Amino acid sequence: MKMIRPATNLRHLLRKQLNNRRPVYLSSHPLTSLLGSRRLFKAVNLDTLTPTMPSSMDPKGIVVFTSVGRSQYGFDIFTVNLNQTPITGSTSEHRLTDGISINYNAQFVNEDQSIVFISERSGCPRIYLTRRGLSKPEQLPSVPDSLFHDRPIIKSHHLYFISAHEQSEKPFQSWSALYSTELHGKRKIIRLSPYGVVDYSPAISKSGTFVAIASYGSRPWEGDFHELKTDIVVFPTSDPNNRLVVCERGGWPTWSGDSTIFFHRQADDGWWSIFRVQFPENPLEFSEFPVLPLRITPPGLHCFTPAAFNDGKRIAVATRRRGKCYRHIEIFDLEREVFHPVTELLNPAFHHYNPFVSSDSESLGYHRFRGKSIEGESRVPHLEPVASPIKDLGMLRINGSFPSFSPDGSLLALNPALDENGGIKVVKSDGSERWTLIKGRVAFCNSWSPTEKYVIYSSLGPIFESTKTTVQIARVTFEPSYLNSDLQEIPCDVKILTREDTGNNAFPSCSPDGKSLVFRSGRSGHKNLYILDAVNGEFNDGIRKLTAGPWIDTMPSWSPNGDLIAFSSNMHNPNNVDAFSIYVIKPDGSDLRRIYAAGPKGSSDVDMERINHVCFSPNGEWLVFAANIGGVTAEPVSFPNQFQPYGDLYVMRLDGSGLRRLTCDGYENGTPTWHFGGELDMRRLCLGNDAGVELTGEFDEPLWITSDFD
């Protein structure tokens, strides 16, 4: 074990915080000085709370988008009895959830195997309770208009949970905060996090007296997500304003008794490890003692998301071992300093996440892909309804990327994957059927011709490569009669519109009259925009440059009335390949202007914008796009791989007003399209096991977790 000595003890740390205007008692809400410290707690009566009434000026229609990897999760919650011995093979798993949607981040309520957990069966993460023998989980009190709930805990007839329903006062700050409610009586929601403070991953001490939290504090988000720069903060459940930082740098706290906290962080040698802090019975007196977090797990393997046993002798952890492909749950004996495998003996080829332990230390739980042979949902729908914060704006998650509707809205083109297994597929807009147009080659970013029902434009070649990599714009044409046949693979004609020696040509968007394409090309050595003849391509001088400069212009979208082209660019900061903002330009190259989303022109906030996948609304008055404005909503290390877990969808008027957040979760959401064609009745979507593709549980662990250390 390695002793990690922080820069100072707690008494000095408290003084340092005060000197740096990072007080232990945090309140940055502007109303505090007017209303007193009680303003830190906001009570909401769940019986009277209703979502905000829609405005007649709100956007309308249906937005279809993707969430990276999420469609294949198929998570259910399982437990094992630790009185049985996994080594002898006599133990077995018990599934506690019902195979509907995805279910995760559970905690035991008592010894009868009751659990409180998160499920997305209602279109967004909400809180449920279930136990063995219960045919249907019970939805617990939560915030009706919240798109995100996480890490629920029941203690002393109170429910504690993370929610992200209250907008932060400034951009680039997460909305995640801790709340509680009584399970009986008035059921008022109490905000326990001070306003302006971001909190994740709560834990309640054994007696229910104290809360530990991974807190980002009131600092603006710095763009971190591999390891969030959170601190371990403790406060009494009876006085949430009395907050104490017990350790800098740490996440996912878990209590053993009332005086020991375990947490994870990435050690200086690169390995994610579990650390421990111990203090007297009252942690708030901890300032009288030095802070000496002790590294508990050794280097040589990654350990995350600890769950402490109340006997003080063991912790359960999720591990990633060198040379192993899967995340597994193991028990670490604190006295002998040895690991005991659990899930690798049961399901060696599945990932297992976020262990939790019963109060009697006899049961261990976790979530994983439910498997192909178990009861429950066994197929991934082509289109899945998602909760929307705007009444007249529907939201559909697609199993694939870069969706594009046919002119009448009856069909949808998509890329099922962004590798050689992808290609182009066409789906009925009710999700009932799907056909293959192109397979065995990489395709991405589709644009259906607004004037030709059976013509789709796409990019053929690897995505996100250099300017010299060969990627070509293709015009894909197919016969409608094949859609009424029994064929699953539809013959099509593929016409290449760009020259092979021009390098990287991608992200086509068709003009409303169907005559031209705008796309991004690296032929000049820089990725700028060009306009191309939609039928003959560039081979008869049918191409002209739209933008030019030593920066990146990409992902263009032609407005429905043809007067503007929106795109993402870092032309305001060409040296920063992450600094993308929204620009619009006329098709003749005039009237280039930037549309500011994170703040007014000249503010420092707009320099942090990372905005992509811009798309117009059907009436041309709104833009939908993916952006980093809301920061990170949950600890990314506790999820499967998300390339950009800060990516959420927003809508905004073309003049930069009316910014609204559409998604709020731990996923990377992107590649949106706005339904242009005829009416799409979301009530008639084909869901369940009668449509879609097989649920295989194929998803990646975070690609930034590596074992390549010397």
XYZ file of C-alpha atoms in Angstrom:
710
model
C 0.000 0.000 0.000
C 1.214 3.453 -0.849
C 0.679 6.419 1.430
C -0.408 9.499 -0.506
C 0.371 12.690 1.396
C -1.558 15.723 0.172
C -0.012 19.148 0.011
C -1.402 20.184 3.386
C -3.576 19.057 6.254
C -7.278 19.789 6.509
C -6.905 22.835 8.729
C -4.558 24.411 6.195
C -6.812 23.273 3.387
C -9.790 25.035 4.933
C -7.749 28.203 5.302
C -6.556 27.847 1.715
C -10.122 27.446 0.501
C -11.201 30.597 2.281
C -8.249 32.513 0.919
C -9.134 31.313 -2.584
C -12.777 32.160 -2.026
C -13.713 28.475 -2.090
C -15.504 28.343 1.287
C -16.481 25.174 3.057
C -19.986 26.594 3.439
C -20.839 27.154 -0.179
C -23.489 29.420 -1.601
C -23.044 31.275 -4.854
C -26.714 31.874 -5.615
C -27.373 35.625 -6.032
C -30.583 35.448 -3.972
C -28.782 34.157 -0.886
C -27.894 37.598 0.414
C -31.537 38.659 0.082
C -33.267 35.562 1.413
C -30.736 34.173 3.853
C -29.086 30.771 3.972
C -32.447 28.977 3.859
C -32.535 29.879 0.174
C -29.951 27.114 -0.293
C -32.753 24.572 -0.005
C -35.548 24.498 -2.516
C -38.716 22.566 -1.692
C -40.965 21.340 -4.480
C -44.296 19.629 -3.883
C -44.408 16.670 -6.247
C -48.200 16.551 -6.142
C -48.443 20.009 -7.689
C -45.340 20.151 -9.875
C -46.033 20.159 -13.608
C -43.705 20.822 -16.530
C -43.452 24.356 -17.838
C -46.324 25.182 -20.195
C -45.186 25.322 -23.807
C -44.963 28.607 -25.637
C -46.604 29.094 -29.005
C -43.138 30.077 -30.193
C -41.556 26.766 -29.156
C -40.063 24.576 -31.883
C -42.204 21.761 -33.257
C -41.678 18.518 -35.131
C -39.539 15.475 -34.382
C -35.787 15.351 -33.794
C -34.065 12.037 -34.504
C -30.568 11.495 -33.090
C -28.074 8.935 -31.837
C -26.539 8.148 -28.429
C -23.126 6.499 -28.681
C -23.282 2.781 -27.844
C -26.384 3.082 -25.695
C -28.687 0.993 -27.934
C -26.722 -2.194 -27.212
C -26.382 -1.852 -23.437
C -29.303 -4.100 -22.441
C -28.478 -3.610 -18.754
C -30.203 -5.559 -16.008
C -29.341 -5.701 -12.312
C -28.077 -8.951 -10.809
C -27.078 -10.113 -7.341
C -25.016 -12.982 -5.958
C -25.151 -14.526 -2.487
C -21.709 -14.209 -0.923
C -22.379 -17.070 1.494
C -21.950 -19.283 -1.532
C -18.446 -19.645 -2.901
C -17.856 -18.545 -6.483
C -14.638 -20.579 -6.630
C -16.534 -23.856 -6.197
C -19.031 -22.889 -8.875
C -21.907 -23.257 -6.426
C -22.949 -19.634 -6.606
C -25.489 -18.307 -9.095
C -26.800 -14.941 -10.144
C -30.305 -13.677 -9.487
C -31.724 -11.059 -11.813
C -33.727 -8.419 -9.951
C -34.943 -6.361 -12.922
C -37.327 -7.399 -15.658
C -35.419 -6.987 -18.902
C -37.293 -3.855 -19.974
C -35.170 -0.991 -21.309
C -31.876 -0.539 -19.423
C -31.562 -0.728 -15.644
C -28.502 0.314 -13.662
C -26.889 2.039 -10.631
C -28.804 0.190 -7.922
C -28.545 0.099 -4.134
C -30.036 -2.370 -1.674
C -32.870 -1.056 0.459
C -32.926 -3.928 2.963
C -31.978 -7.571 3.303
C -35.012 -8.917 1.393
C -33.303 -8.064 -1.927
C -35.317 -4.897 -2.451
C -33.366 -2.451 -4.591
C -33.747 1.129 -5.708
C -32.344 1.735 -9.184
C -32.396 3.786 -12.380
C -34.365 2.685 -15.425
C -34.931 4.393 -18.769
C -38.227 2.631 -19.516
C -40.142 5.915 -19.423
C -37.913 7.610 -22.012
C -35.319 9.042 -19.619
C -33.507 7.935 -16.435
C -36.000 7.715 -13.546
C -36.037 6.065 -10.131
C -37.682 2.692 -9.452
C -38.021 0.160 -6.652
C -38.274 -3.600 -7.084
C -37.764 -6.843 -5.208
C -37.932 -10.546 -5.917
C -41.419 -11.623 -6.829
C -42.568 -8.148 -7.854
C -43.912 -8.395 -11.403
C -43.460 -4.707 -12.215
C -41.115 -2.172 -10.619
C -42.634 0.736 -8.733
C -41.720 4.237 -9.848
C -40.624 6.333 -6.877
C -41.043 10.073 -6.320
C -38.828 12.115 -8.606
C -38.941 15.382 -10.485
C -41.461 15.041 -13.359
C -39.720 17.486 -15.681
C -36.202 16.218 -15.016
C -34.527 14.422 -17.920
C -31.918 12.853 -15.648
C -31.886 11.045 -12.314
C -28.970 9.016 -10.965
C -27.484 7.140 -7.982
C -30.645 6.754 -5.833
C -30.313 5.735 -2.166
C -33.044 5.027 0.399
C -32.135 5.640 4.030
C -34.396 6.319 7.032
C -37.513 6.689 4.840
C -35.801 9.307 2.686
C -34.835 9.011 -0.957
C -31.587 10.678 -2.024
C -30.712 11.102 -5.688
C -28.937 13.186 -8.309
C -31.087 15.202 -10.695
C -30.282 17.694 -13.448
C -33.514 19.663 -13.788
C -32.302 23.062 -12.580
C -30.294 24.985 -15.122
C -26.914 26.242 -13.983
C -26.472 29.968 -13.772
C -23.553 29.923 -16.171
C -22.629 27.874 -19.239
C -20.136 25.030 -19.090
C -21.298 23.960 -15.674
C -23.109 20.693 -15.082
C -26.722 20.788 -13.891
C -26.180 17.752 -11.623
C -27.074 18.299 -7.972
C -28.175 16.257 -4.959
C -31.797 16.179 -3.835
C -33.854 14.299 -1.258
C -37.493 13.621 -0.550
C -39.541 11.829 2.057
C -41.065 8.610 0.845
C -44.165 9.303 2.907
C -46.015 12.460 3.817
C -45.650 15.653 1.816
C -43.075 14.253 -0.618
C -41.304 17.558 -1.047
C -38.123 17.658 -3.078
C -35.275 19.344 -1.165
C -32.157 20.516 -2.948
C -29.176 19.567 -0.797
C -26.482 20.982 -3.077
C -25.957 24.728 -2.696
C -26.937 26.720 -5.750
C -24.026 27.078 -8.139
C -22.432 23.834 -6.891
C -22.150 20.619 -8.935
C -22.408 17.288 -7.103
C -22.153 13.680 -8.299
C -22.259 10.153 -6.856
C -23.718 10.441 -3.326
C -23.222 7.948 -0.484
C -24.931 7.805 2.928
C -23.121 6.659 6.080
C -24.274 3.536 7.931
C -26.246 5.480 10.545
C -27.724 7.827 7.958
C -26.102 10.787 9.704
C -23.687 11.899 6.990
C -23.571 12.287 3.216
C -20.424 11.993 1.133
C -20.430 13.402 -2.370
C -18.064 13.819 -5.307
C -18.273 17.566 -5.781
C -16.995 19.807 -8.550
C -17.834 22.745 -6.345
C -18.725 26.050 -7.941
C -15.784 26.028 -10.347
C -16.513 26.274 -14.060
C -16.004 23.037 -15.942
C -12.483 22.812 -17.353
C -13.249 20.314 -20.101
C -12.090 17.298 -18.070
C -13.953 14.006 -18.267
C -11.431 11.134 -18.203
C -11.085 11.917 -14.518
C -13.425 14.605 -13.279
C -11.723 17.097 -10.984
C -14.056 16.431 -8.085
C -13.340 16.515 -4.356
C -14.789 14.300 -1.638
C -17.160 16.448 0.420
C -19.019 15.437 3.601
C -22.004 17.087 5.298
C -24.676 16.065 7.849
C -28.004 14.984 6.404
C -29.610 17.395 8.886
C -27.481 20.377 7.791
C -26.491 20.176 4.076
C -25.066 23.700 4.220
C -22.322 22.537 6.585
C -20.019 21.102 3.919
C -16.461 19.963 4.492
C -13.910 18.928 1.857
C -12.254 15.868 3.395
C -10.059 15.061 0.402
C -9.110 16.792 -2.802
C -9.309 14.718 -5.990
C -11.669 11.826 -5.718
C -14.900 10.361 -7.002
C -17.563 7.738 -6.267
C -17.347 7.748 -2.432
C -18.635 4.841 -0.335
C -18.921 4.605 3.446
C -17.794 1.895 5.824
C -19.597 2.778 9.051
C -19.623 6.499 9.868
C -15.900 7.196 9.950
C -14.335 5.663 6.818
C -14.748 6.637 3.181
C -13.328 4.816 0.188
C -13.193 6.494 -3.227
C -11.512 6.146 -6.608
C -9.099 8.330 -8.476
C -6.285 7.912 -10.962
C -2.990 7.546 -9.109
C 0.177 9.309 -10.165
C 1.433 6.100 -11.809
C -1.614 6.080 -14.127
C -3.598 3.245 -12.517
C -7.120 3.929 -11.311
C -7.038 2.939 -7.652
C -9.113 2.944 -4.486
C -8.125 5.280 -1.658
C -9.329 5.540 1.940
C -9.769 8.401 4.388
C -10.550 7.788 8.058
C -11.632 10.286 10.690
C -13.354 10.495 14.081
C -17.034 9.729 14.586
C -17.913 13.296 13.596
C -16.233 14.079 10.271
C -16.871 17.780 10.791
C -14.214 17.703 13.505
C -11.800 16.310 10.947
C -10.169 19.708 10.508
C -8.259 19.022 13.741
C -6.426 16.100 12.116
C -4.097 15.731 9.129
C -5.620 14.416 5.918
C -3.787 11.277 4.889
C -5.636 9.453 2.100
C -4.245 5.947 1.886
C -3.960 4.079 -1.387
C -5.626 0.723 -0.844
C -5.419 -1.162 -4.138
C -2.025 -1.854 -5.724
C -0.745 -0.733 -9.129
C -0.938 -3.181 -11.996
C -4.709 -3.088 -12.443
C -7.461 -0.491 -12.641
C -10.029 -0.336 -9.825
C -13.138 1.845 -9.965
C -16.531 2.492 -8.354
C -15.921 0.964 -4.908
C -18.651 -0.359 -2.611
C -17.635 -0.868 1.024
C -18.787 -3.694 3.264
C -19.990 -2.657 6.696
C -17.648 -5.159 8.341
C -14.782 -2.818 7.439
C -12.736 -5.707 6.076
C -13.642 -5.758 2.385
C -14.584 -3.599 -0.554
C -16.160 -4.580 -3.850
C -14.662 -2.913 -6.912
C -14.949 -3.000 -10.673
C -11.591 -3.904 -12.193
C -9.828 -3.791 -15.540
C -6.788 -6.023 -15.583
C -3.876 -5.829 -17.968
C -4.434 -8.209 -20.868
C -8.139 -8.588 -20.098
C -10.874 -7.142 -22.320
C -13.719 -7.004 -19.813
C -14.567 -5.051 -16.680
C -15.333 -7.392 -13.769
C -16.406 -7.196 -10.145
C -13.941 -8.393 -7.532
C -13.803 -8.303 -3.742
C -10.651 -6.888 -2.196
C -9.695 -8.200 1.239
C -8.324 -5.180 3.111
C -6.467 -7.238 5.718
C -4.847 -9.804 3.405
C -4.565 -7.351 0.495
C -5.796 -9.920 -2.013
C -8.539 -9.896 -4.655
C -11.281 -12.506 -4.961
C -12.894 -12.666 -8.418
C -16.665 -12.825 -8.632
C -18.139 -12.097 -12.043
C -15.301 -13.416 -14.202
C -16.149 -16.877 -12.878
C -19.798 -16.394 -13.824
C -19.761 -14.393 -17.073
C -16.196 -14.043 -18.331
C -17.201 -12.356 -21.628
C -19.504 -9.640 -20.226
C -18.712 -6.234 -18.761
C -19.958 -5.709 -15.182
C -20.458 -2.286 -13.647
C -20.827 -0.382 -10.377
C -21.058 -2.934 -7.532
C -23.242 -2.438 -4.454
C -23.392 -4.391 -1.193
C -26.216 -5.248 1.208
C -26.102 -3.907 4.764
C -25.638 -7.431 6.172
C -22.666 -7.949 3.800
C -24.214 -11.141 2.421
C -25.257 -9.951 -1.073
C -23.353 -8.257 -3.862
C -25.043 -6.567 -6.812
C -24.049 -4.995 -10.133
C -25.451 -4.399 -13.606
C -24.473 -6.000 -16.884
C -25.801 -6.883 -20.329
C -28.679 -9.254 -19.642
C -27.582 -11.861 -22.191
C -29.282 -13.321 -25.224
C -31.064 -16.273 -23.614
C -32.768 -14.463 -20.757
C -36.334 -13.157 -20.689
C -36.914 -9.538 -21.566
C -36.278 -7.266 -24.484
C -34.061 -9.128 -26.926
C -34.108 -6.693 -29.842
C -33.056 -3.095 -30.322
C -35.798 -1.003 -31.958
C -34.805 0.979 -35.017
C -36.427 4.042 -33.439
C -37.004 4.579 -29.719
C -39.055 7.390 -28.130
C -37.134 9.634 -25.742
C -38.586 12.145 -23.289
C -38.595 15.704 -24.592
C -38.602 18.910 -22.522
C -40.701 20.673 -25.188
C -44.322 19.608 -25.579
C -44.641 19.800 -29.358
C -41.146 18.582 -30.160
C -40.856 14.787 -30.296
C -37.550 13.012 -29.716
C -36.488 9.671 -31.212
C -33.221 7.834 -30.583
C -32.088 5.866 -33.623
C -30.071 2.665 -33.683
C -27.353 4.086 -35.912
C -25.925 7.468 -36.852
C -26.476 10.349 -39.278
C -30.218 9.866 -39.940
C -31.841 11.612 -42.908
C -35.530 11.540 -43.903
C -36.918 10.949 -47.382
C -38.914 13.877 -48.835
C -42.273 12.495 -47.656
C -40.910 11.350 -44.285
C -41.829 7.701 -44.856
C -38.223 6.455 -44.934
C -35.038 7.159 -43.050
C -31.435 6.599 -44.149
C -28.795 5.844 -41.517
C -25.357 4.379 -40.915
C -25.641 1.407 -38.521
C -21.928 1.637 -37.672
C -19.014 3.831 -38.652
C -16.697 1.013 -39.739
C -16.628 -1.710 -42.384
C -19.676 -3.320 -40.776
C -21.714 -0.183 -41.351
C -22.649 1.021 -44.808
C -26.081 2.530 -45.478
C -29.448 1.194 -44.425
C -32.980 2.446 -45.024
C -35.658 2.171 -42.312
C -39.377 2.765 -42.437
C -40.136 5.792 -40.315
C -42.409 3.714 -38.062
C -39.450 1.435 -37.313
C -41.145 -1.659 -38.738
C -38.662 -2.662 -41.459
C -35.064 -2.091 -42.486
C -33.113 -2.749 -45.688
C -29.432 -2.672 -46.617
C -28.244 -0.464 -49.487
C -24.478 -0.562 -49.037
C -22.521 -2.998 -46.900
C -18.912 -3.976 -46.413
C -17.552 -0.431 -46.630
C -17.462 2.620 -44.379
C -20.170 5.209 -45.035
C -21.212 8.207 -42.951
C -23.321 11.346 -43.050
C -26.372 10.884 -45.247
C -28.444 13.525 -47.019
C -31.646 12.476 -48.767
C -32.467 14.446 -51.894
C -35.470 16.706 -51.143
C -36.720 16.259 -54.715
C -35.922 12.598 -55.446
C -37.455 10.053 -53.116
C -34.941 7.322 -53.895
C -31.665 9.259 -54.025
C -29.349 9.483 -51.014
C -26.000 11.247 -50.794
C -23.333 9.963 -48.431
C -19.591 9.946 -47.653
C -17.683 6.747 -48.499
C -14.428 6.264 -46.613
C -13.059 6.479 -43.058
C -14.457 9.159 -40.770
C -12.397 11.814 -38.941
C -9.221 11.344 -40.981
C -6.637 13.720 -42.428
C -7.118 16.010 -45.414
C -5.230 13.604 -47.702
C -7.205 10.461 -46.800
C -9.461 9.398 -49.673
C -13.109 9.918 -48.792
C -15.612 10.452 -51.595
C -19.085 11.899 -51.997
C -21.474 9.330 -53.472
C -24.917 9.551 -55.043
C -26.837 6.372 -54.163
C -29.950 5.526 -56.179
C -32.318 2.574 -55.702
C -35.601 1.324 -57.144
C -38.687 1.722 -54.921
C -40.187 -1.570 -56.087
C -37.554 -3.492 -54.115
C -38.970 -2.165 -50.850
C -42.109 -4.234 -51.443
C -40.187 -7.451 -52.057
C -38.730 -9.997 -49.671
C -35.203 -8.744 -50.273
C -33.251 -7.498 -47.281
C -30.394 -6.222 -49.434
C -31.598 -3.726 -52.033
C -29.703 -3.319 -55.308
C -28.504 0.235 -55.776
C -26.415 2.351 -58.089
C -23.464 4.168 -56.512
C -22.124 7.148 -58.464
C -18.980 8.843 -57.150
C -19.194 12.631 -57.466
C -15.678 13.650 -56.359
C -12.255 12.881 -57.773
C -10.222 10.261 -55.933
C -7.095 12.439 -55.950
C -8.829 15.293 -54.087
C -8.449 13.697 -50.660
C -11.043 13.898 -47.925
C -14.549 14.859 -49.140
C -17.360 14.340 -46.648
C -20.529 15.561 -44.907
C -22.799 16.301 -47.920
C -26.020 18.297 -47.544
C -28.416 18.663 -50.465
C -29.998 21.956 -51.515
C -33.822 22.203 -51.360
C -34.081 22.166 -55.168
C -32.009 18.971 -55.335
C -29.481 20.494 -57.759
C -26.470 21.087 -55.524
C -24.560 19.670 -52.580
C -22.529 21.528 -50.001
C -19.769 19.416 -48.470
C -16.456 19.609 -46.646
C -13.239 18.911 -48.571
C -9.550 18.853 -47.648
C -8.309 19.249 -51.214
C -6.616 22.574 -50.515
C -4.762 21.235 -47.493
C -7.411 22.691 -45.193
C -10.921 21.415 -44.548
C -13.244 23.997 -46.077
C -16.663 23.996 -47.752
C -17.443 23.513 -51.437
C -20.622 23.387 -53.534
C -21.015 20.547 -56.020
C -23.375 19.589 -58.838
C -25.664 16.964 -57.284
C -25.978 14.864 -60.454
C -22.721 15.152 -62.370
C -20.377 15.992 -59.527
C -17.166 17.870 -60.135
C -16.263 16.178 -63.420
C -17.678 18.909 -65.686
C -16.458 21.878 -63.662
C -19.455 21.405 -61.396
C -17.716 22.545 -58.231
C -16.872 25.859 -56.576
C -15.287 26.898 -53.298
C -17.592 28.356 -50.620
C -15.162 29.012 -47.742
C -11.379 29.237 -47.573
C -8.835 29.544 -44.784
C -6.319 27.696 -42.585
C -9.000 26.305 -40.291
C -11.706 23.620 -40.269
C -15.190 24.213 -41.706
C -17.318 21.089 -41.458
C -20.726 19.398 -41.139
C -22.744 21.859 -43.271
C -26.547 21.927 -43.379
C -28.573 23.638 -46.114
C -31.614 25.568 -44.887
C -35.035 24.351 -46.103
C -35.681 27.514 -48.139
C -32.168 27.479 -49.600
C -31.001 30.914 -48.478
C -28.448 29.857 -45.842
C -25.930 27.150 -45.066
C -25.079 26.484 -41.417
C -21.861 24.741 -40.421
C -19.334 24.243 -37.627
C -15.963 25.971 -37.746
C -12.972 26.935 -35.660
C -12.088 29.892 -37.894
C -12.269 32.152 -34.815
C -9.475 30.095 -33.202
C -7.747 27.986 -35.882
C -5.082 26.671 -33.516
C -7.667 24.967 -31.311
C -9.141 21.878 -32.989
C -11.779 21.625 -30.225
C -13.109 25.184 -30.527
C -16.039 24.750 -32.913
C -18.903 27.237 -33.138
C -21.895 27.791 -35.432
C -21.542 29.871 -38.569
C -23.973 30.627 -41.371
C -23.248 31.790 -44.895
C -25.253 32.395 -48.040
C -24.752 29.911 -50.894
C -23.039 32.615 -52.947
C -20.405 33.021 -50.227
C -21.669 36.309 -48.807
C -22.892 37.354 -45.353
C -20.728 34.997 -43.308
C -21.515 35.377 -39.610
C -21.097 33.534 -36.349
C -24.069 32.622 -34.151
C -23.141 32.666 -30.469
C -24.704 29.966 -28.288
C -22.870 30.075 -24.942
C -23.018 33.826 -24.431
C -22.847 37.209 -26.141
C -20.141 38.165 -28.580
C -16.956 39.085 -26.764
C -17.623 36.984 -23.666
C -15.055 34.431 -22.565
C -17.718 31.706 -22.538
C -18.076 31.606 -26.312
C -14.409 30.638 -26.661
C -15.199 27.307 -24.964
C -17.939 26.307 -27.407
C -17.590 22.895 -29.004
C -20.589 22.658 -31.324
C -21.162 20.152 -34.120
C -23.896 18.487 -36.179
C -25.891 21.661 -36.879
C -29.264 21.101 -38.560
C -32.165 23.406 -39.499
C -35.770 23.042 -38.352
C -38.371 22.471 -41.095
C -39.387 26.154 -41.039
C -35.781 27.355 -41.036
C -36.216 29.377 -37.840
C -34.407 27.051 -35.427
C -31.151 25.142 -35.288
C -30.563 21.849 -33.481
C -26.979 20.905 -32.644
C -24.721 18.967 -30.290
C -22.761 21.054 -27.780
C -20.667 20.911 -24.617
C -22.476 23.806 -22.914
C -23.908 21.680 -20.080
C -20.644 20.062 -19.012
C -20.611 16.460 -17.761
C -23.719 15.012 -16.106
C -22.289 11.843 -14.473
C -18.889 10.267 -13.773
C -17.820 8.923 -17.198
C -15.597 6.190 -15.744
C -18.749 4.476 -14.445
C -20.172 4.116 -17.991
C -19.117 2.257 -21.129
C -17.189 4.262 -23.687
C -18.440 7.722 -24.571
C -16.125 9.716 -26.825
C -17.621 13.033 -25.723
C -19.862 12.479 -22.657
C -20.456 16.225 -22.520
C -22.288 16.119 -25.877
C -25.949 17.048 -25.504
C -28.516 18.353 -27.972
C -29.763 21.940 -27.925
C -32.095 24.064 -30.007
C -31.667 27.761 -30.663
C -33.267 30.344 -32.919
C -31.338 31.470 -35.944
C -30.709 34.846 -34.292
C -29.028 33.165 -31.302
C -31.948 33.499 -28.883
C -34.125 30.885 -27.214
C -31.417 28.351 -26.314
C -33.053 25.171 -24.918
C -31.469 21.915 -23.825
C -33.028 18.766 -25.307
C -30.970 15.944 -23.773
C -29.332 15.531 -20.387
C -27.647 12.232 -19.544
C -24.301 10.478 -19.361
C -24.132 9.721 -23.090
C -22.722 11.428 -26.134
C -25.765 12.524 -28.124
C -25.332 13.728 -31.675
C -26.003 13.591 -35.438
C -29.538 15.012 -35.143
C -31.964 15.551 -37.992
C -35.278 17.397 -37.878
C -38.268 15.693 -39.493
C -39.146 17.501 -42.717
C -41.750 15.315 -44.431
C -45.337 14.310 -43.742
C -46.782 13.470 -40.345
C -44.860 10.871 -38.345
C -47.133 9.319 -35.722
C -44.922 8.381 -32.780
C -47.788 6.373 -31.298
C -47.470 3.863 -34.132
C -43.791 3.090 -33.729
C -42.886 -0.591 -33.840
C -41.166 -1.392 -30.553
C -40.475 -4.483 -28.462
C -39.351 -7.823 -29.858
C -41.406 -7.608 -33.059
C -39.053 -5.180 -34.800
C -35.468 -4.029 -34.708
C -32.188 -5.917 -34.621
C -30.757 -8.428 -32.189
C -29.583 -7.071 -28.845
C -26.018 -8.367 -28.584
C -24.493 -6.333 -25.780
C -21.586 -5.272 -27.989
C -20.175 -1.981 -26.717
C -16.777 -0.691 -25.710
C -15.144 0.089 -22.428
C -13.804 3.676 -22.206
C -11.083 3.777 -24.834
C -9.048 6.228 -22.770
C -8.521 3.641 -20.003
C -5.223 2.039 -20.913
C -2.821 -0.419 -19.335
C 0.157 0.663 -21.409
C 2.384 1.663 -18.507
C 6.053 0.891 -18.088
